[in-house]
Coordinates of C-alpha atoms in Angstrom, one line a residue:
X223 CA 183.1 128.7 61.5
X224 CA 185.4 127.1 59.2
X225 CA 189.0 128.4 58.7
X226 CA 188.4 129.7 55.4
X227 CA 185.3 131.9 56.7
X228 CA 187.6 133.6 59.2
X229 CA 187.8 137.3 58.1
X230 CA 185.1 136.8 55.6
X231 CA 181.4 138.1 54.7
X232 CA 179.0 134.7 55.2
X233 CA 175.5 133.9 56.5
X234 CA 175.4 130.8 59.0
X235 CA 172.4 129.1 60.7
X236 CA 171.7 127.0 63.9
X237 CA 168.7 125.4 65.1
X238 CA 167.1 124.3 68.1
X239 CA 163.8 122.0 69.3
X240 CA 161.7 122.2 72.0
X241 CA 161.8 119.6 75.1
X242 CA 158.3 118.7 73.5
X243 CA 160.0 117.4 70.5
X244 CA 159.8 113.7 69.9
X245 CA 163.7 112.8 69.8
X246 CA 164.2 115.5 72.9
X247 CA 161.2 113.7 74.9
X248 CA 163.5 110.3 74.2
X249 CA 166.9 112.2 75.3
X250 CA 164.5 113.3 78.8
X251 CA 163.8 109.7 79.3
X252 CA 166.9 108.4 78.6
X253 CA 169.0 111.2 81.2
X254 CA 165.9 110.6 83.9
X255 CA 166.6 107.2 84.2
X256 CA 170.1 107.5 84.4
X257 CA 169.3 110.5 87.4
X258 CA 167.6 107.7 88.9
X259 CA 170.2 105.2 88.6
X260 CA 172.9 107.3 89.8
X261 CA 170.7 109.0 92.7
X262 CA 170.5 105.9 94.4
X263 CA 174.0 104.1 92.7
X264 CA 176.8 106.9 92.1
X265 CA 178.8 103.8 90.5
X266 CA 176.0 102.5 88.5
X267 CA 176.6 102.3 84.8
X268 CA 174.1 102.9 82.5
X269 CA 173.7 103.2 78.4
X270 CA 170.3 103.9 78.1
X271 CA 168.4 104.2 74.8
X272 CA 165.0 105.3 74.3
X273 CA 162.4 105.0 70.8
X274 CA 158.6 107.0 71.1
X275 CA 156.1 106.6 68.8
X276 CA 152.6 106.9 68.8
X277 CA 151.1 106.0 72.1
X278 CA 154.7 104.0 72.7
X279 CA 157.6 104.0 74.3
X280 CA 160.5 101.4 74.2
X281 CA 163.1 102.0 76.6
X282 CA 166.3 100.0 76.4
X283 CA 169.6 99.6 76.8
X284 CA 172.1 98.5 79.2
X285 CA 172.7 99.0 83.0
X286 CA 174.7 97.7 86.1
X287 CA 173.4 98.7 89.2
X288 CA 172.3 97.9 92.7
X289 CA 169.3 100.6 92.4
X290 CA 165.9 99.7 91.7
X291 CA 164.7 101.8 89.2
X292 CA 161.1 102.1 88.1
X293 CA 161.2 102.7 84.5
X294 CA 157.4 103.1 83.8
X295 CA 157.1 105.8 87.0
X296 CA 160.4 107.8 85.4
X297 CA 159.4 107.8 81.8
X298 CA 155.5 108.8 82.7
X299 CA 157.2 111.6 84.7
X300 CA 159.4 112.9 81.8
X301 CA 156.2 113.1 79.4
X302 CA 154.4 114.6 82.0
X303 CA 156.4 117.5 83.1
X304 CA 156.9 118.3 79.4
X305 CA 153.0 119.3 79.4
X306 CA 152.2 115.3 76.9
X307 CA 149.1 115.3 79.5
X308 CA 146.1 115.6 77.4
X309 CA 144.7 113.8 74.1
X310 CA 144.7 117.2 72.4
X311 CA 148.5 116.6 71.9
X312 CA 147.9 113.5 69.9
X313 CA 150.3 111.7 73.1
X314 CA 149.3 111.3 77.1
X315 CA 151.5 110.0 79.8
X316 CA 148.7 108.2 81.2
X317 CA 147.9 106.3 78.7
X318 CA 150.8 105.9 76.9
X319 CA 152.1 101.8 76.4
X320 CA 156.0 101.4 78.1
X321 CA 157.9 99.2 77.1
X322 CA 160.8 98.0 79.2
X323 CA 163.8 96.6 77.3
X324 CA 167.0 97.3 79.6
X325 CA 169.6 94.4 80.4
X326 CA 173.1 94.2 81.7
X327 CA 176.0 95.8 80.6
X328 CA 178.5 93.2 78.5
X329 CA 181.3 92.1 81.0
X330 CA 183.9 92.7 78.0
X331 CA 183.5 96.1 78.1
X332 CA 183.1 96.2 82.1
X333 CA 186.6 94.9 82.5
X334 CA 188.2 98.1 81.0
X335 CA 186.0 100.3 82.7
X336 CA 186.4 98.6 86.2
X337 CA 190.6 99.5 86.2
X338 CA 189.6 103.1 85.1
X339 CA 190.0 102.7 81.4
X340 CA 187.2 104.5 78.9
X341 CA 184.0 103.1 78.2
X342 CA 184.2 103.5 74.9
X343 CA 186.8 104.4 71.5
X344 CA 186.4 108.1 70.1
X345 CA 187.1 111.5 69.3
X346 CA 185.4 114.2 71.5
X347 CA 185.0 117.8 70.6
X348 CA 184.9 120.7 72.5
X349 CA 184.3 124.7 71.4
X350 CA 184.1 128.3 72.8
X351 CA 184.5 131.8 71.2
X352 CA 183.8 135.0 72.5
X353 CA 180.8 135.6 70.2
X354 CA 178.5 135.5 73.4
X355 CA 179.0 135.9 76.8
X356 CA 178.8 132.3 77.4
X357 CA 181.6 132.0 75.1
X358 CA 179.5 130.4 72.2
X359 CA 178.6 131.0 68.7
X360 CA 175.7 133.1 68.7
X361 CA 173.8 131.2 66.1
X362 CA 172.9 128.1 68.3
X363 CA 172.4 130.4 71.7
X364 CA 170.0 132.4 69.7
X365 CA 168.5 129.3 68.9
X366 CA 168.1 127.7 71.7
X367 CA 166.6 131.2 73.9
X368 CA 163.7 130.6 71.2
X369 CA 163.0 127.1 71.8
X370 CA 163.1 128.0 75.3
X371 CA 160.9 130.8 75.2
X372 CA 158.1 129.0 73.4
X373 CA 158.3 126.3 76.2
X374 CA 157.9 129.2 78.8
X375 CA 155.0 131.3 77.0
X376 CA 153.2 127.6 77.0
X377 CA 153.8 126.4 80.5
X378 CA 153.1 130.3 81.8
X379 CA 149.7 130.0 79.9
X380 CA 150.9 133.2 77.7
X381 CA 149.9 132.1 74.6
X382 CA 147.4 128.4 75.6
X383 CA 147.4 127.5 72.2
X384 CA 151.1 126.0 72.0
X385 CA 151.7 122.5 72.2
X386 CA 154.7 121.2 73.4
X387 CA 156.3 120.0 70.2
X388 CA 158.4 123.1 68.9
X389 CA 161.9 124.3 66.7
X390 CA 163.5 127.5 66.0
X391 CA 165.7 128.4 63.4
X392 CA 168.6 131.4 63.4
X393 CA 170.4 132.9 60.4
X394 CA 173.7 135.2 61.5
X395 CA 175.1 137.5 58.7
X396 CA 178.7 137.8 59.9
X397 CA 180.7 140.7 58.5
X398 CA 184.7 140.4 58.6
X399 CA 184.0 137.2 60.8
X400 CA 182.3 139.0 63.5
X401 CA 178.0 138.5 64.0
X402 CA 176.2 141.9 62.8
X403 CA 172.4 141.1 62.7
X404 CA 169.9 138.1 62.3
X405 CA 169.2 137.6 58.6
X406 CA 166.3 135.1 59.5
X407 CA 163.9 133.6 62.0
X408 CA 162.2 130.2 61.5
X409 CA 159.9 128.8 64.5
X410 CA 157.2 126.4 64.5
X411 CA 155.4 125.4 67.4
X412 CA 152.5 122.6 67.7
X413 CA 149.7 124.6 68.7
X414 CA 145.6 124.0 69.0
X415 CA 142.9 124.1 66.2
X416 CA 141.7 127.2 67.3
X417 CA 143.9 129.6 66.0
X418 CA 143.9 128.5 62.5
X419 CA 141.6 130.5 59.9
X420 CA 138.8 130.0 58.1
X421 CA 140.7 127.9 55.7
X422 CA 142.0 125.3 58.2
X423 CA 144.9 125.1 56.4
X424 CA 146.8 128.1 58.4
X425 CA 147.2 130.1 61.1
X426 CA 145.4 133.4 61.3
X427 CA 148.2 136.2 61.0
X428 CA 147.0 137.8 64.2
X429 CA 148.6 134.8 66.0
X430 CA 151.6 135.0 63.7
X431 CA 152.3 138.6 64.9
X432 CA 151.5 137.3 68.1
X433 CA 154.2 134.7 68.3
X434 CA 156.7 137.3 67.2
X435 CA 155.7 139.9 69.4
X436 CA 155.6 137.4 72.3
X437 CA 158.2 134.8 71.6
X438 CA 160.9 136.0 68.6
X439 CA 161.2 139.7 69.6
X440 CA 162.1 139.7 73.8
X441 CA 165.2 137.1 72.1
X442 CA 166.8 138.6 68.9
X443 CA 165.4 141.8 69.0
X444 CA 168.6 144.2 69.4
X445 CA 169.6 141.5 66.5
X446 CA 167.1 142.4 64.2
X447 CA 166.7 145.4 61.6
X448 CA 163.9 146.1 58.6
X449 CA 165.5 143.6 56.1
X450 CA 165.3 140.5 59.0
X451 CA 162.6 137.8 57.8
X452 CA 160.0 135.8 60.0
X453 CA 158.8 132.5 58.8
X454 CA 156.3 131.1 61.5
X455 CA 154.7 127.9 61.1
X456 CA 155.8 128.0 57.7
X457 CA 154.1 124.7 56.3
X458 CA 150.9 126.7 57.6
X459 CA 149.6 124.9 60.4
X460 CA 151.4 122.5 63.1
X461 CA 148.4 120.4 65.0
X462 CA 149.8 117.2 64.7
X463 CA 153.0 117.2 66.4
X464 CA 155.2 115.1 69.3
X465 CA 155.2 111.3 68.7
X466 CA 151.9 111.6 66.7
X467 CA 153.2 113.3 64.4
X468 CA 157.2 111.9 64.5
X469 CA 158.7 108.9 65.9
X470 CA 161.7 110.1 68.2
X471 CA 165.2 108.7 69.4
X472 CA 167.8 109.0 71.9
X473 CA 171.3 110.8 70.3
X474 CA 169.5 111.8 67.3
X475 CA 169.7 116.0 67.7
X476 CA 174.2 115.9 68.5
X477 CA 174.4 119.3 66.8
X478 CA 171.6 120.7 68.9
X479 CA 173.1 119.7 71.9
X480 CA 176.7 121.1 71.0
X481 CA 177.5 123.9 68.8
X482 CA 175.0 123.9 66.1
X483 CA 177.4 123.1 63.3
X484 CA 179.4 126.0 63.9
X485 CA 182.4 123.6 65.4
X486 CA 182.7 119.4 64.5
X487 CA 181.3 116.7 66.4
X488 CA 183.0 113.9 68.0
X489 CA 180.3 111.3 66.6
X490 CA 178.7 110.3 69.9
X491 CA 175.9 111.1 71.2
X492 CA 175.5 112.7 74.7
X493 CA 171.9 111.5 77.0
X494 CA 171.4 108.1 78.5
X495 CA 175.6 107.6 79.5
X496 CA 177.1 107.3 82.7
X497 CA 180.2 109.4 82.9
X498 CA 182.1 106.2 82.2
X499 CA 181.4 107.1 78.7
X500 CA 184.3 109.1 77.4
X501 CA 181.3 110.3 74.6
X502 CA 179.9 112.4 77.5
X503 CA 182.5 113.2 79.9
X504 CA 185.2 114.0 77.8
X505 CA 182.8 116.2 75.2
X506 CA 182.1 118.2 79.2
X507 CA 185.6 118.3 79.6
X508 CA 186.5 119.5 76.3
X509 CA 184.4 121.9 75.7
X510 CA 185.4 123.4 79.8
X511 CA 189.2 123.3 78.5
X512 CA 188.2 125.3 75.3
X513 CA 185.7 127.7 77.5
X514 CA 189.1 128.8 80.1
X515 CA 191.6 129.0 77.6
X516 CA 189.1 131.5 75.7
X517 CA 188.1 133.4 79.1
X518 CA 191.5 133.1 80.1
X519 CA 192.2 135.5 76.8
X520 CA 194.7 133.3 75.5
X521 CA 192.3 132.8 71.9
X522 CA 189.1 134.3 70.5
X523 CA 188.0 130.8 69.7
X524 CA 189.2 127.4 70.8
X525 CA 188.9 124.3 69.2
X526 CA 189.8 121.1 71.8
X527 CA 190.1 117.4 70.7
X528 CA 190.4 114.6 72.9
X529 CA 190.6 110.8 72.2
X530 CA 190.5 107.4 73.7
X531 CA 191.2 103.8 73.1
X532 CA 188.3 101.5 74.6
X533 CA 190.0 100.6 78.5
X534 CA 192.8 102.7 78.1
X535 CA 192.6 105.6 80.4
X536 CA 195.0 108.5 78.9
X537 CA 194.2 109.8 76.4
X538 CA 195.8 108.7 72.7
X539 CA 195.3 112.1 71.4
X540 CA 195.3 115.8 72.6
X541 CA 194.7 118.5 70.0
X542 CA 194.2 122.2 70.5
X543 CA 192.7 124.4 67.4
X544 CA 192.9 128.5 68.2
X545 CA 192.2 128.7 64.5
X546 CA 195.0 131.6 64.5
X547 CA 193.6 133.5 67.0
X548 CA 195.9 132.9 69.7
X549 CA 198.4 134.8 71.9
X550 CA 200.7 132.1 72.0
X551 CA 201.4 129.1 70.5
X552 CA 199.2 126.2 70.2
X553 CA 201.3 123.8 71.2
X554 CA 202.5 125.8 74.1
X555 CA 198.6 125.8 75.0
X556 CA 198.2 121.8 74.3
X557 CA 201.2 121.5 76.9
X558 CA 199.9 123.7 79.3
X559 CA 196.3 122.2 79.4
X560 CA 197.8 118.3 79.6
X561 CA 199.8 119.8 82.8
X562 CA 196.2 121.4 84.6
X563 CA 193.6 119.8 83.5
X564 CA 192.7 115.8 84.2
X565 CA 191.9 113.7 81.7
X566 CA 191.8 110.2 82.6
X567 CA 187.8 109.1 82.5
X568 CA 188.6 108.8 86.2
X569 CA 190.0 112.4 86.9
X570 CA 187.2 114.0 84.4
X571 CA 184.3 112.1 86.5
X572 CA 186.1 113.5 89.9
X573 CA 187.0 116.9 88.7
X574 CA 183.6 117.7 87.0
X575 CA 181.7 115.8 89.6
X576 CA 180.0 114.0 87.2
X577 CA 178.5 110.8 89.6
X578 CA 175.4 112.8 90.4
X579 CA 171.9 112.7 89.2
X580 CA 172.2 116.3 87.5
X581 CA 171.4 115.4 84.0
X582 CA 167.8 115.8 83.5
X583 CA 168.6 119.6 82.7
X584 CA 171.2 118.7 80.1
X585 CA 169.0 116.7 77.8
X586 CA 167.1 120.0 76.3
X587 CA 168.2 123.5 75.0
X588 CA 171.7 122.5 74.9
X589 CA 174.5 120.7 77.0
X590 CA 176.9 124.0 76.7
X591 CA 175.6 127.8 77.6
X592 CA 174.6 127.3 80.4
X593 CA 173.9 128.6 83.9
X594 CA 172.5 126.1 85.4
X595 CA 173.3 124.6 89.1
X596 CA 175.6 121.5 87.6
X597 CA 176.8 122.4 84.4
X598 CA 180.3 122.3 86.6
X599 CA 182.4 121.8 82.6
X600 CA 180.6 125.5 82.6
X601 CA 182.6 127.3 84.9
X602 CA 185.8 129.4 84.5
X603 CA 187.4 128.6 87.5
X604 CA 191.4 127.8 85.5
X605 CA 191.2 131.1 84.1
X606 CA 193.7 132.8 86.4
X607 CA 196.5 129.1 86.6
X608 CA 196.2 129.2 82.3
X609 CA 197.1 132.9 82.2
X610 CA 200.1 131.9 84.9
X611 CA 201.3 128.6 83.5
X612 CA 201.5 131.0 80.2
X613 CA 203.5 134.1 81.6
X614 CA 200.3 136.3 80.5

């Protein structure tokens, strides 16, 4: 939400994809070999890239390590467990080419990493508000619940005919700043020829009231009123889909994994990077610092900004954003959170516990939201030293 919407009467819209979808399959493969690498290395570093097209895969990048990775078995895995396992989907781990193009990370940039410097320049965002009770903008949450409810009503066999390419859509009419209802629901899913209609060209409208029955209604449905409008599978049908139908990359969906354009973006781009990376771990760390000063009730929303010079380990820049909502100053909350919270790329990495192979899970349906064993930059756990260190 922008400054100048605060208070006001405005529609805003978020969207999700599936893990089916070609540039979330790439983030998978990117985040499972950096598991790998960090199962059997905690200290390995890894920037790992990934490209799919059809019937290919080029994974590249660079890591350091003593672990011996199998990149074919890992990215064969990923495609797998997403449900790419039969020629009906236009893509099939078993058949698919792999093409393995990782080398060594530069030594220049080792040398400011090795002394506990960042791995990289940047500016990292992080967000909360209390529009949810994760403490994020409803648009994007809403969102994301869809995208995961059409992988569930696939892998459960509740509706066979869904593929595993997929994306929802949410429009939020806010009213004096605050979410009142869901204006509009997009979602299309890659599904099988045999729900179209006589035509070909669509799909029958019993399967459309199907899909919202089934997958729209259990998620926005105390949302919803008589003036809310459903598009499914708008362009009519959706049989082609995945890396058939798209070519997909690694870092390509950044407002999908963050905030859905409600809050900025740092730039960088989250799956494939060790937590060296001040583009991953910093963004975690961020958006925890904005998620406790907001649970702590010391704003209704929270804007953080962190940023680093490339080997430099403090930070050259600490902002904090409470876009007027806050109890107290927001300098007094910028001095505050440099006194509690860590924020070398060392202390992030030990704080959030960040050297361990937990981010599979991150890489679809959103890096922030969630309740998931690891999402450690999740949990509210300064809540009761901010509301001290501020005399609330």
């Amino acid at each position: 939400m922008n400054d100048t919407q605060k208070g006001k009467d405005f529609v805003f819209t978020s969207e999700s994809v599936t893990e089916g979808h070609p540039d979330k399959v790439c983030d998978q493969i990117s985040d499972g070999v950096l598991d790998e690498v960090l199962r059997q290395d905690p200290i390995g570093r890894v920037a790992c890239e990934t490209f799919i097209s059809m019937g290919l895969v080029i994974v590249g990048g660079e890591i350091t390590t003593k672990a011996n990775i199998d990149v074919h078995a890992i990215t064969r895995k990923v495609i797998n467990d997403i449900g790419y396992n039969d020629a009906k989907y236009g893509f099939d781990y078993k058949t698919c080419a792999i093409l393995n193009a990782i080398h060594a990370q530069s030594p220049d940039i080792s040398q400011g990493v090795d002394t506990g410097g960042a791995g990289d320049q940047g500016l990292m965002i992080g967000y909360a508000c209390k529009e949810t009770p994760e403490l994020m903008p409803l648009p994007i949450m809403l969102a994301h619940k869809l995208a995961l409810r059409l992988t569930e009503v696939r892998k459960k066999g509740i509706l066979k005919y869904l593929g595993p390419d997929g994306k929802s859509q949410v429009t939020v009419e806010y009213k004096n700043g605050k979410p009142v209802r869901v204006d509009t629901v997009v979602v299309s899913s890659q599904h099988t020829e045999e729900i179209l209609d006589r035509t070909g060209k669509k799909i029958t409208e019993a399967s459309r009231k199907e899909i919202i029955k089934t997958v729209i209604m259990p998620i926005v449905g105390k949302w919803v009123d008589s003036k809310t409008k459903y598009f499914v599978n708008p362009t009519g049908k959706f049989v082609v889909g995945g890396p058939q139908g798209d070519a997909g990359v690694t870092g390509r969906k950044i407002i999908v994994d963050t905030y859905g354009g409600m809050a900025a973006h740092g730039g960088g781009a989250f799956s494939g990077k060790d937590p060296t990376k001040v583009d991953r771990s910093a963004c975690y760390m961020a958006r925890h610092i904005a998620k406790n000063v907001v649970g702590a009730g010391l704003a209704e929303r929270c804007t953080v900004q962190l940023a680093y010079a490339i080997g430099v380990a403090d930070p050259v820049s600490v902002m904090i954003d409470t876009h007027d909502t806050a109890r107290i100053a927001d300098k007094e909350i910028s001095r505050i959170v440099r006194k509690l919270f860590p924020l070398t790329p060392r202390g992030i990495i030990e704080y959030l516990k960040l050297r361990r192979p937990i981010y599979g899970k991150t890489a679809s349906y959103g890096h922030f939201g969630r309740r998931a064993p690891g999402f450690t930059w999740e949990e509210l756990n300064m809540v009761i030293k901010l509301r001290s260190e501020a005399g609330k």
